[in-house]
């Protein structure tokens, strides 16, 4: 096609009538979408107001193997045309490193729809580079996409490509957890001090009011530091990152999880750390797991019933070391019904007869009748 004719066809892409723009795009695709001038014109069509024109241009660019157009493809992920967004994602996957920067930038945008961000995250995870994974893990730290980002990473870890990204994910997650943990500690201390001061002030005011009225002071409800905006943001980040670290199921991270289980930590953090232990204590008897199981057994005797239940849930699938059979059996005398049930529902892994004996010793002291090993074994099965 003569150059002047091509120019006229390209000019039709600016026409007010949709059918003329669509026809012009089709002609250009058929002529030679890989010609620089035509490719540039078709790339411009990706921003057309009509989805039909956008689709024609996209298919033409895909067929010609166009590269370097990632920045123009990413906005298509935001549209309400699911088919077009899917095709754009497929083409983005072929753009390699050129697409990564655009995807990272767009994923960090708060105004990107969740579905679009999901596709972007999938593409970045597939890339598997440290910057790509760092951009996805940054989403795990908070926002309306946090849970989906976490599940996407966990899904990839479980898949065929999990081994390739596990070390990088661990390195990034631990680094982000360290930063988020420091922010949370500062926010928690500040919010706790503010709550204490507000409580003291409210008590003094209530006492003065009661004294003036000649009646006992009204009760004072202490402010909850967990409701502090900064605390809430950092709690979500720390909790999600603890879940991810735990999902890696690496004994080398047990010390970190145990540290976040300390009773000085906010309850949501402790719960996330306890949940994070589930996979590692269920699949490993490596060095350090004994201490983790021992800590969980100790938590079963606590006053916070929510933490107690979390410990029970994690212990339910744990491999209990022989050395801790007696301590585990003693849970049968716990003041918490769920803990009692746990102790009598299962034998510690590898415990066998020693676990039965531990239950006999524990239960015999709390029953008037003697407890036989056969009867105890019946209870735990």
mmCIF file of C-alpha atoms in Angstrom:
data_model
loop_
_atom_site.group_PDB
_atom_site.id
_atom_site.type_symbol
_atom_site.label_atom_id
_atom_site.label_comp_id
_atom_site.label_asym_id
_atom_site.label_seq_id
_atom_site.Cartn_x
_atom_site.Cartn_y
_atom_site.Cartn_z
ATOM 1 C CA UNK A 1 0.000 0.000 0.000
ATOM 2 C CA UNK A 2 1.318 3.391 -0.975
ATOM 3 C CA UNK A 3 2.631 5.542 1.837
ATOM 4 C CA UNK A 4 0.142 8.335 1.157
ATOM 5 C CA UNK A 5 -2.716 5.831 1.323
ATOM 6 C CA UNK A 6 -1.399 4.463 4.630
ATOM 7 C CA UNK A 7 -1.332 8.013 5.963
ATOM 8 C CA UNK A 8 -4.967 8.538 5.001
ATOM 9 C CA UNK A 9 -5.988 5.268 6.672
ATOM 10 C CA UNK A 10 -4.122 6.250 9.835
ATOM 11 C CA UNK A 11 -5.933 9.582 9.707
ATOM 12 C CA UNK A 12 -9.262 7.733 9.901
ATOM 13 C CA UNK A 13 -8.287 6.480 13.356
ATOM 14 C CA UNK A 14 -9.183 9.969 14.593
ATOM 15 C CA UNK A 15 -12.663 9.970 12.991
ATOM 16 C CA UNK A 16 -15.732 10.506 15.166
ATOM 17 C CA UNK A 17 -17.489 7.451 13.754
ATOM 18 C CA UNK A 18 -16.548 4.236 15.513
ATOM 19 C CA UNK A 19 -17.142 2.021 12.477
ATOM 20 C CA UNK A 20 -14.633 4.013 10.418
ATOM 21 C CA UNK A 21 -12.010 3.846 13.144
ATOM 22 C CA UNK A 22 -12.557 0.077 13.463
ATOM 23 C CA UNK A 23 -12.318 -0.400 9.677
ATOM 24 C CA UNK A 24 -9.121 1.631 9.516
ATOM 25 C CA UNK A 25 -7.584 -0.419 12.312
ATOM 26 C CA UNK A 26 -8.491 -3.665 10.527
ATOM 27 C CA UNK A 27 -6.903 -2.434 7.305
ATOM 28 C CA UNK A 28 -3.701 -1.478 9.071
ATOM 29 C CA UNK A 29 -3.507 -4.873 10.787
ATOM 30 C CA UNK A 30 -3.930 -6.640 7.457
ATOM 31 C CA UNK A 31 -1.357 -4.458 5.696
ATOM 32 C CA UNK A 32 1.572 -4.810 8.081
ATOM 33 C CA UNK A 33 1.231 -4.265 11.803
ATOM 34 C CA UNK A 34 4.972 -4.645 12.192
ATOM 35 C CA UNK A 35 5.740 -1.524 10.135
ATOM 36 C CA UNK A 36 6.963 1.174 12.574
ATOM 37 C CA UNK A 37 4.460 3.787 11.427
ATOM 38 C CA UNK A 38 1.547 1.350 11.505
ATOM 39 C CA UNK A 39 2.623 -0.181 14.816
ATOM 40 C CA UNK A 40 2.734 3.290 16.367
ATOM 41 C CA UNK A 41 -0.764 3.999 15.070
ATOM 42 C CA UNK A 42 -2.136 0.706 16.437
ATOM 43 C CA UNK A 43 -0.515 1.331 19.818
ATOM 44 C CA UNK A 44 -2.393 4.618 19.891
ATOM 45 C CA UNK A 45 -5.619 2.688 19.239
ATOM 46 C CA UNK A 46 -5.171 0.868 22.559
ATOM 47 C CA UNK A 47 -6.462 4.056 24.198
ATOM 48 C CA UNK A 48 -9.497 4.332 21.891
ATOM 49 C CA UNK A 49 -12.845 4.940 23.599
ATOM 50 C CA UNK A 50 -14.386 1.919 21.841
ATOM 51 C CA UNK A 51 -13.462 -1.565 23.141
ATOM 52 C CA UNK A 52 -13.897 -3.037 19.660
ATOM 53 C CA UNK A 53 -11.222 -0.779 18.210
ATOM 54 C CA UNK A 54 -8.941 -1.531 21.149
ATOM 55 C CA UNK A 55 -9.403 -5.257 20.616
ATOM 56 C CA UNK A 56 -8.581 -5.084 16.885
ATOM 57 C CA UNK A 57 -5.412 -3.136 17.600
ATOM 58 C CA UNK A 58 -4.395 -5.458 20.433
ATOM 59 C CA UNK A 59 -4.793 -8.589 18.347
ATOM 60 C CA UNK A 60 -2.847 -7.017 15.508
ATOM 61 C CA UNK A 61 0.017 -6.046 17.796
ATOM 62 C CA UNK A 62 0.036 -9.508 19.364
ATOM 63 C CA UNK A 63 0.179 -11.171 15.949
ATOM 64 C CA UNK A 64 3.079 -8.999 14.860
ATOM 65 C CA UNK A 65 5.069 -9.674 18.027
ATOM 66 C CA UNK A 66 5.233 -6.017 19.017
ATOM 67 C CA UNK A 67 7.589 -5.235 21.902
ATOM 68 C CA UNK A 68 8.230 -2.243 24.117
ATOM 69 C CA UNK A 69 4.525 -1.489 24.520
ATOM 70 C CA UNK A 70 4.050 -2.636 28.140
ATOM 71 C CA UNK A 71 3.200 0.870 29.318
ATOM 72 C CA UNK A 72 0.273 0.960 26.875
ATOM 73 C CA UNK A 73 -0.938 -2.535 27.747
ATOM 74 C CA UNK A 74 -1.129 -2.123 31.524
ATOM 75 C CA UNK A 75 -4.049 0.371 31.428
ATOM 76 C CA UNK A 76 -6.120 -2.259 29.593
ATOM 77 C CA UNK A 77 -6.019 -4.360 32.757
ATOM 78 C CA UNK A 78 -8.056 -1.661 34.489
ATOM 79 C CA UNK A 79 -10.981 -1.721 32.048
ATOM 80 C CA UNK A 80 -14.341 -3.419 32.476
ATOM 81 C CA UNK A 81 -13.774 -5.656 29.437
ATOM 82 C CA UNK A 82 -12.565 -8.899 31.025
ATOM 83 C CA UNK A 83 -11.696 -10.523 27.708
ATOM 84 C CA UNK A 84 -9.598 -7.560 26.628
ATOM 85 C CA UNK A 85 -7.851 -7.465 29.994
ATOM 86 C CA UNK A 86 -7.048 -11.173 29.764
ATOM 87 C CA UNK A 87 -5.596 -10.783 26.265
ATOM 88 C CA UNK A 88 -3.548 -7.777 27.401
ATOM 89 C CA UNK A 89 -2.179 -9.830 30.299
ATOM 90 C CA UNK A 90 -1.162 -12.605 27.903
ATOM 91 C CA UNK A 91 0.682 -10.112 25.731
ATOM 92 C CA UNK A 92 2.293 -8.512 28.769
ATOM 93 C CA UNK A 93 3.690 -11.908 29.744
ATOM 94 C CA UNK A 94 5.676 -11.891 26.496
ATOM 95 C CA UNK A 95 7.154 -8.452 27.097
ATOM 96 C CA UNK A 96 9.725 -9.733 29.610
ATOM 97 C CA UNK A 97 11.727 -7.274 31.663
ATOM 98 C CA UNK A 98 10.273 -4.361 29.730
ATOM 99 C CA UNK A 99 6.879 -4.996 31.332
ATOM 100 C CA UNK A 100 8.150 -5.427 34.875
ATOM 101 C CA UNK A 101 8.716 -1.761 35.666
ATOM 102 C CA UNK A 102 5.300 -0.744 34.375
ATOM 103 C CA UNK A 103 3.609 -3.530 36.317
ATOM 104 C CA UNK A 104 5.406 -2.681 39.566
ATOM 105 C CA UNK A 105 4.417 0.962 39.264
ATOM 106 C CA UNK A 106 0.796 0.177 38.441
ATOM 107 C CA UNK A 107 0.471 -2.453 41.199
ATOM 108 C CA UNK A 108 1.505 0.149 43.767
ATOM 109 C CA UNK A 109 -1.266 2.477 42.596
ATOM 110 C CA UNK A 110 -4.076 2.623 45.151
ATOM 111 C CA UNK A 111 -6.716 3.374 42.548
ATOM 112 C CA UNK A 112 -6.125 0.226 40.475
ATOM 113 C CA UNK A 113 -9.100 -2.202 40.671
ATOM 114 C CA UNK A 114 -8.488 -5.347 42.724
ATOM 115 C CA UNK A 115 -9.008 -7.658 39.741
ATOM 116 C CA UNK A 116 -6.455 -5.728 37.700
ATOM 117 C CA UNK A 117 -3.965 -5.812 40.549
ATOM 118 C CA UNK A 118 -4.478 -9.542 40.850
ATOM 119 C CA UNK A 119 -3.454 -10.026 37.208
ATOM 120 C CA UNK A 120 -0.462 -7.716 37.666
ATOM 121 C CA UNK A 121 0.639 -9.610 40.765
ATOM 122 C CA UNK A 122 0.377 -12.936 38.943
ATOM 123 C CA UNK A 123 2.549 -11.620 36.121
ATOM 124 C CA UNK A 124 5.133 -10.261 38.555
ATOM 125 C CA UNK A 125 5.240 -13.494 40.555
ATOM 126 C CA UNK A 126 5.775 -15.389 37.315
ATOM 127 C CA UNK A 127 8.723 -13.095 36.575
ATOM 128 C CA UNK A 128 10.276 -14.231 39.869
ATOM 129 C CA UNK A 129 12.882 -11.458 40.133
ATOM 130 C CA UNK A 130 13.591 -9.824 43.458
ATOM 131 C CA UNK A 131 12.136 -6.416 42.427
ATOM 132 C CA UNK A 132 9.013 -8.127 41.056
ATOM 133 C CA UNK A 133 8.457 -10.198 44.209
ATOM 134 C CA UNK A 134 9.252 -7.209 46.418
ATOM 135 C CA UNK A 135 6.453 -5.258 44.725
ATOM 136 C CA UNK A 136 3.981 -8.075 45.417
ATOM 137 C CA UNK A 137 5.078 -8.552 49.036
ATOM 138 C CA UNK A 138 4.656 -4.818 49.592
ATOM 139 C CA UNK A 139 0.957 -5.362 48.869
ATOM 140 C CA UNK A 140 0.774 -8.047 51.576
ATOM 141 C CA UNK A 141 1.610 -5.410 54.162
ATOM 142 C CA UNK A 142 -1.816 -3.764 53.920
ATOM 143 C CA UNK A 143 -4.703 -2.472 51.862
ATOM 144 C CA UNK A 144 -7.707 -4.087 50.244
ATOM 145 C CA UNK A 145 -5.496 -6.342 48.134
ATOM 146 C CA UNK A 146 -3.371 -7.681 51.019
ATOM 147 C CA UNK A 147 -5.129 -11.020 51.512
ATOM 148 C CA UNK A 148 -5.283 -11.788 47.798
ATOM 149 C CA UNK A 149 -1.593 -10.955 47.373
ATOM 150 C CA UNK A 150 -0.746 -13.269 50.252
ATOM 151 C CA UNK A 151 -2.771 -16.113 48.760
ATOM 152 C CA UNK A 152 -1.181 -15.635 45.334
ATOM 153 C CA UNK A 153 2.320 -15.919 46.786
ATOM 154 C CA UNK A 154 1.360 -18.945 48.875
ATOM 155 C CA UNK A 155 -0.194 -20.565 45.830
ATOM 156 C CA UNK A 156 2.999 -20.090 43.846
ATOM 157 C CA UNK A 157 5.060 -21.522 46.714
ATOM 158 C CA UNK A 158 2.907 -24.649 46.585
ATOM 159 C CA UNK A 159 3.234 -24.920 42.810
ATOM 160 C CA UNK A 160 5.935 -26.206 40.507
ATOM 161 C CA UNK A 161 7.800 -22.900 40.622
ATOM 162 C CA UNK A 162 7.754 -22.599 44.398
ATOM 163 C CA UNK A 163 11.300 -23.821 44.928
ATOM 164 C CA UNK A 164 12.637 -21.136 42.578
ATOM 165 C CA UNK A 165 11.191 -18.227 44.527
ATOM 166 C CA UNK A 166 11.170 -19.572 48.110
ATOM 167 C CA UNK A 167 14.577 -18.190 49.110
ATOM 168 C CA UNK A 168 13.825 -14.771 47.647
ATOM 169 C CA UNK A 169 10.386 -14.661 49.268
ATOM 170 C CA UNK A 170 11.905 -15.590 52.620
ATOM 171 C CA UNK A 171 14.585 -12.911 52.388
ATOM 172 C CA UNK A 172 12.090 -10.216 51.425
ATOM 173 C CA UNK A 173 9.453 -11.294 53.960
ATOM 174 C CA UNK A 174 11.928 -11.282 56.846
ATOM 175 C CA UNK A 175 13.253 -7.862 55.860
ATOM 176 C CA UNK A 176 9.753 -6.390 55.601
ATOM 177 C CA UNK A 177 8.736 -8.094 58.854
ATOM 178 C CA UNK A 178 11.685 -6.513 60.646
ATOM 179 C CA UNK A 179 10.730 -3.043 59.422
ATOM 180 C CA UNK A 180 7.024 -3.496 60.124
ATOM 181 C CA UNK A 181 7.775 -4.937 63.563
ATOM 182 C CA UNK A 182 9.806 -1.872 64.525
ATOM 183 C CA UNK A 183 7.061 0.459 63.324
ATOM 184 C CA UNK A 184 4.464 -1.501 65.256
ATOM 185 C CA UNK A 185 6.510 -1.469 68.437
ATOM 186 C CA UNK A 186 6.802 2.317 68.328
ATOM 187 C CA UNK A 187 3.136 2.800 67.450
ATOM 188 C CA UNK A 188 2.038 0.351 70.154
ATOM 189 C CA UNK A 189 4.113 2.020 72.859
ATOM 190 C CA UNK A 190 2.809 5.439 71.875
ATOM 191 C CA UNK A 191 -0.816 4.290 71.739
ATOM 192 C CA UNK A 192 -0.515 2.405 75.036
ATOM 193 C CA UNK A 193 0.909 5.447 76.829
ATOM 194 C CA UNK A 194 -1.830 7.626 75.356
ATOM 195 C CA UNK A 195 -4.462 5.129 76.511
ATOM 196 C CA UNK A 196 -2.999 5.043 80.016
ATOM 197 C CA UNK A 197 -2.969 8.833 80.234
ATOM 198 C CA UNK A 198 -6.537 9.076 78.922
ATOM 199 C CA UNK A 199 -7.693 6.435 81.398
ATOM 200 C CA UNK A 200 -6.049 8.198 84.339
ATOM 201 C CA UNK A 201 -7.595 11.496 83.283
ATOM 202 C CA UNK A 202 -11.033 9.922 82.879
ATOM 203 C CA UNK A 203 -10.806 8.232 86.292
ATOM 204 C CA UNK A 204 -9.861 11.509 87.953
ATOM 205 C CA UNK A 205 -12.778 13.282 86.265
ATOM 206 C CA UNK A 206 -15.168 10.480 87.212
ATOM 207 C CA UNK A 207 -13.977 10.546 90.809
ATOM 208 C CA UNK A 208 -14.477 14.311 91.042
ATOM 209 C CA UNK A 209 -17.929 13.997 89.481
ATOM 210 C CA UNK A 210 -18.925 11.217 91.859
ATOM 211 C CA UNK A 211 -17.642 13.120 94.869
ATOM 212 C CA UNK A 212 -19.619 16.196 93.877
ATOM 213 C CA UNK A 213 -22.764 14.145 93.406
ATOM 214 C CA UNK A 214 -22.196 12.215 96.608
ATOM 215 C CA UNK A 215 -22.185 8.916 94.746
ATOM 216 C CA UNK A 216 -19.618 6.317 93.654
ATOM 217 C CA UNK A 217 -17.675 7.389 90.529
ATOM 218 C CA UNK A 218 -19.057 6.001 87.253
ATOM 219 C CA UNK A 219 -17.064 3.207 85.570
ATOM 220 C CA UNK A 220 -14.360 4.234 83.129
ATOM 221 C CA UNK A 221 -13.769 2.375 79.864
ATOM 222 C CA UNK A 222 -10.092 2.423 78.965
ATOM 223 C CA UNK A 223 -9.209 3.336 75.351
ATOM 224 C CA UNK A 224 -8.060 0.358 73.264
ATOM 225 C CA UNK A 225 -4.595 0.855 71.689
ATOM 226 C CA UNK A 226 -5.591 -1.637 68.991
ATOM 227 C CA UNK A 227 -7.975 0.976 67.611
ATOM 228 C CA UNK A 228 -5.156 3.421 66.964
ATOM 229 C CA UNK A 229 -4.869 4.011 63.189
ATOM 230 C CA UNK A 230 -1.093 3.511 62.991
ATOM 231 C CA UNK A 231 -1.249 0.415 65.178
ATOM 232 C CA UNK A 232 -3.996 -1.099 63.022
ATOM 233 C CA UNK A 233 -1.988 -0.594 59.821
ATOM 234 C CA UNK A 234 1.191 -2.111 61.222
ATOM 235 C CA UNK A 235 -0.713 -4.959 62.885
ATOM 236 C CA UNK A 236 -2.031 -6.048 59.506
ATOM 237 C CA UNK A 237 1.446 -5.895 57.971
ATOM 238 C CA UNK A 238 3.119 -7.853 60.774
ATOM 239 C CA UNK A 239 0.313 -10.421 60.929
ATOM 240 C CA UNK A 240 0.340 -11.153 57.201
ATOM 241 C CA UNK A 241 4.118 -11.329 57.022
ATOM 242 C CA UNK A 242 4.216 -13.738 59.980
ATOM 243 C CA UNK A 243 1.713 -15.946 58.178
ATOM 244 C CA UNK A 244 3.910 -15.927 55.079
ATOM 245 C CA UNK A 245 7.097 -16.672 57.019
ATOM 246 C CA UNK A 246 5.311 -19.530 58.752
ATOM 247 C CA UNK A 247 3.993 -20.864 55.456
ATOM 248 C CA UNK A 248 7.566 -21.396 54.280
ATOM 249 C CA UNK A 249 7.799 -24.000 57.086
ATOM 250 C CA UNK A 250 11.498 -23.466 57.692
ATOM 251 C CA UNK A 251 12.835 -24.401 61.161
ATOM 252 C CA UNK A 252 15.393 -21.610 60.849
ATOM 253 C CA UNK A 253 12.573 -19.097 61.360
ATOM 254 C CA UNK A 254 11.202 -20.670 64.549
ATOM 255 C CA UNK A 255 13.043 -18.189 66.762
ATOM 256 C CA UNK A 256 11.366 -15.268 65.019
ATOM 257 C CA UNK A 257 7.902 -16.799 65.336
ATOM 258 C CA UNK A 258 8.471 -17.604 69.013
ATOM 259 C CA UNK A 259 9.599 -14.040 69.676
ATOM 260 C CA UNK A 260 6.345 -12.690 68.245
ATOM 261 C CA UNK A 261 4.389 -15.091 70.476
ATOM 262 C CA UNK A 262 5.629 -13.353 73.628
ATOM 263 C CA UNK A 263 2.813 -12.221 75.927
ATOM 264 C CA UNK A 264 4.098 -8.635 75.740
ATOM 265 C CA UNK A 265 3.031 -8.517 72.088
ATOM 266 C CA UNK A 266 -0.453 -7.418 70.994
ATOM 267 C CA UNK A 267 -2.868 -10.326 70.827
ATOM 268 C CA UNK A 268 -3.349 -10.262 67.008
ATOM 269 C CA UNK A 269 0.408 -10.562 66.545
ATOM 270 C CA UNK A 270 0.614 -13.506 68.938
ATOM 271 C CA UNK A 271 -2.224 -15.252 67.121
ATOM 272 C CA UNK A 272 -0.537 -14.781 63.737
ATOM 273 C CA UNK A 273 2.759 -16.139 65.071
ATOM 274 C CA UNK A 274 1.054 -19.167 66.633
ATOM 275 C CA UNK A 275 -0.734 -19.884 63.353
ATOM 276 C CA UNK A 276 2.584 -19.455 61.557
ATOM 277 C CA UNK A 277 4.002 -22.398 63.485
ATOM 278 C CA UNK A 278 1.463 -24.901 62.165
ATOM 279 C CA UNK A 279 3.262 -26.094 59.058
ATOM 280 C CA UNK A 280 6.718 -26.302 60.559
ATOM 281 C CA UNK A 281 5.745 -28.208 63.734
ATOM 282 C CA UNK A 282 3.553 -30.529 61.669
ATOM 283 C CA UNK A 283 6.185 -31.536 59.136
ATOM 284 C CA UNK A 284 9.483 -31.279 60.956
ATOM 285 C CA UNK A 285 11.305 -32.564 64.005
ATOM 286 C CA UNK A 286 14.340 -30.460 63.273
ATOM 287 C CA UNK A 287 16.318 -28.657 65.927
ATOM 288 C CA UNK A 288 14.183 -25.998 67.549
ATOM 289 C CA UNK A 289 10.762 -27.560 67.049
ATOM 290 C CA UNK A 290 10.872 -29.067 70.545
ATOM 291 C CA UNK A 291 11.062 -25.589 72.059
ATOM 292 C CA UNK A 292 8.181 -24.453 69.860
ATOM 293 C CA UNK A 293 5.951 -27.351 70.930
ATOM 294 C CA UNK A 294 6.895 -26.800 74.558
ATOM 295 C CA UNK A 295 5.899 -23.137 74.282
ATOM 296 C CA UNK A 296 2.564 -24.097 72.742
ATOM 297 C CA UNK A 297 1.888 -26.525 75.594
ATOM 298 C CA UNK A 298 2.633 -23.739 78.084
ATOM 299 C CA UNK A 299 0.243 -21.399 76.283
ATOM 300 C CA UNK A 300 -2.540 -23.945 76.762
ATOM 301 C CA UNK A 301 -2.499 -23.043 80.451
ATOM 302 C CA UNK A 302 -2.938 -19.315 79.862
ATOM 303 C CA UNK A 303 -5.787 -16.993 80.825
ATOM 304 C CA UNK A 304 -6.486 -15.637 77.344
ATOM 305 C CA UNK A 305 -8.922 -18.178 75.906
ATOM 306 C CA UNK A 306 -8.394 -16.905 72.356
ATOM 307 C CA UNK A 307 -4.650 -17.523 72.581
ATOM 308 C CA UNK A 308 -5.316 -20.876 74.254
ATOM 309 C CA UNK A 309 -7.539 -21.951 71.359
ATOM 310 C CA UNK A 310 -4.915 -20.856 68.835
ATOM 311 C CA UNK A 311 -2.315 -22.978 70.633
ATOM 312 C CA UNK A 312 -4.710 -25.935 70.656
ATOM 313 C CA UNK A 313 -5.345 -25.588 66.915
ATOM 314 C CA UNK A 314 -1.608 -25.561 66.186
ATOM 315 C CA UNK A 315 -0.835 -28.442 68.546
ATOM 316 C CA UNK A 316 -3.547 -30.545 66.952
ATOM 317 C CA UNK A 317 -1.356 -31.188 63.925
ATOM 318 C CA UNK A 318 2.044 -30.973 65.636
ATOM 319 C CA UNK A 319 4.522 -33.810 65.962
ATOM 320 C CA UNK A 320 4.994 -34.036 69.716
ATOM 321 C CA UNK A 321 8.521 -35.103 70.726
ATOM 322 C CA UNK A 322 8.856 -38.092 73.076
ATOM 323 C CA UNK A 323 10.502 -35.848 75.639
ATOM 324 C CA UNK A 324 7.321 -33.743 75.921
ATOM 325 C CA UNK A 325 4.872 -36.666 76.178
ATOM 326 C CA UNK A 326 4.423 -36.156 79.925
ATOM 327 C CA UNK A 327 3.798 -32.416 79.597
ATOM 328 C CA UNK A 328 1.349 -33.070 76.788
ATOM 329 C CA UNK A 329 -0.463 -35.751 78.780
ATOM 330 C CA UNK A 330 -0.811 -33.338 81.699
ATOM 331 C CA UNK A 331 -3.052 -31.186 79.497
ATOM 332 C CA UNK A 332 -5.812 -33.689 80.268
ATOM 333 C CA UNK A 333 -6.210 -31.913 83.623
ATOM 334 C CA UNK A 334 -6.399 -28.437 82.082
ATOM 335 C CA UNK A 335 -9.055 -25.973 83.214
ATOM 336 C CA UNK A 336 -9.885 -25.405 79.546
ATOM 337 C CA UNK A 337 -12.241 -28.007 78.020
ATOM 338 C CA UNK A 338 -10.737 -27.644 74.542
ATOM 339 C CA UNK A 339 -7.277 -28.398 75.940
ATOM 340 C CA UNK A 340 -8.568 -31.462 77.792
ATOM 341 C CA UNK A 341 -10.189 -32.686 74.593
ATOM 342 C CA UNK A 342 -6.963 -32.214 72.644
ATOM 343 C CA UNK A 343 -4.935 -34.252 75.138
ATOM 344 C CA UNK A 344 -7.393 -37.140 75.090
ATOM 345 C CA UNK A 345 -8.135 -37.137 71.375
ATOM 346 C CA UNK A 346 -4.667 -37.977 70.163
ATOM 347 C CA UNK A 347 -1.412 -39.576 71.103
ATOM 348 C CA UNK A 348 1.740 -37.508 70.588
ATOM 349 C CA UNK A 349 3.503 -38.480 67.399
ATOM 350 C CA UNK A 350 6.038 -41.103 68.319
ATOM 351 C CA UNK A 351 4.862 -41.068 71.931
ATOM 352 C CA UNK A 352 3.054 -44.382 71.978
ATOM 353 C CA UNK A 353 3.063 -46.091 75.351
ATOM 354 C CA UNK A 354 4.810 -43.172 77.048
ATOM 355 C CA UNK A 355 1.966 -40.889 76.034
ATOM 356 C CA UNK A 356 -0.605 -43.312 77.432
ATOM 357 C CA UNK A 357 1.370 -43.496 80.667
ATOM 358 C CA UNK A 358 1.528 -39.702 80.809
ATOM 359 C CA UNK A 359 -2.242 -39.523 80.466
ATOM 360 C CA UNK A 360 -2.693 -42.190 83.136
ATOM 361 C CA UNK A 361 -0.477 -40.230 85.516
ATOM 362 C CA UNK A 362 -2.324 -37.004 84.768
ATOM 363 C CA UNK A 363 -5.829 -38.371 84.932
ATOM 364 C CA UNK A 364 -5.369 -40.709 87.909
ATOM 365 C CA UNK A 365 -4.749 -37.745 90.160
ATOM 366 C CA UNK A 366 -8.066 -36.149 89.229
ATOM 367 C CA UNK A 367 -10.317 -39.248 89.344
ATOM 368 C CA UNK A 368 -11.385 -41.241 92.352
ATOM 369 C CA UNK A 369 -11.131 -44.540 90.481
ATOM 370 C CA UNK A 370 -7.907 -45.889 89.088
ATOM 371 C CA UNK A 371 -7.262 -45.391 85.407
ATOM 372 C CA UNK A 372 -5.914 -48.305 83.408
ATOM 373 C CA UNK A 373 -3.624 -47.877 80.431
ATOM 374 C CA UNK A 374 -6.248 -49.594 78.275
ATOM 375 C CA UNK A 375 -8.892 -47.088 79.385
ATOM 376 C CA UNK A 376 -6.545 -44.163 78.805
ATOM 377 C CA UNK A 377 -5.706 -45.448 75.354
ATOM 378 C CA UNK A 378 -9.438 -45.585 74.633
ATOM 379 C CA UNK A 379 -9.806 -41.929 75.645
ATOM 380 C CA UNK A 380 -7.052 -40.712 73.331
ATOM 381 C CA UNK A 381 -8.312 -42.532 70.242
#
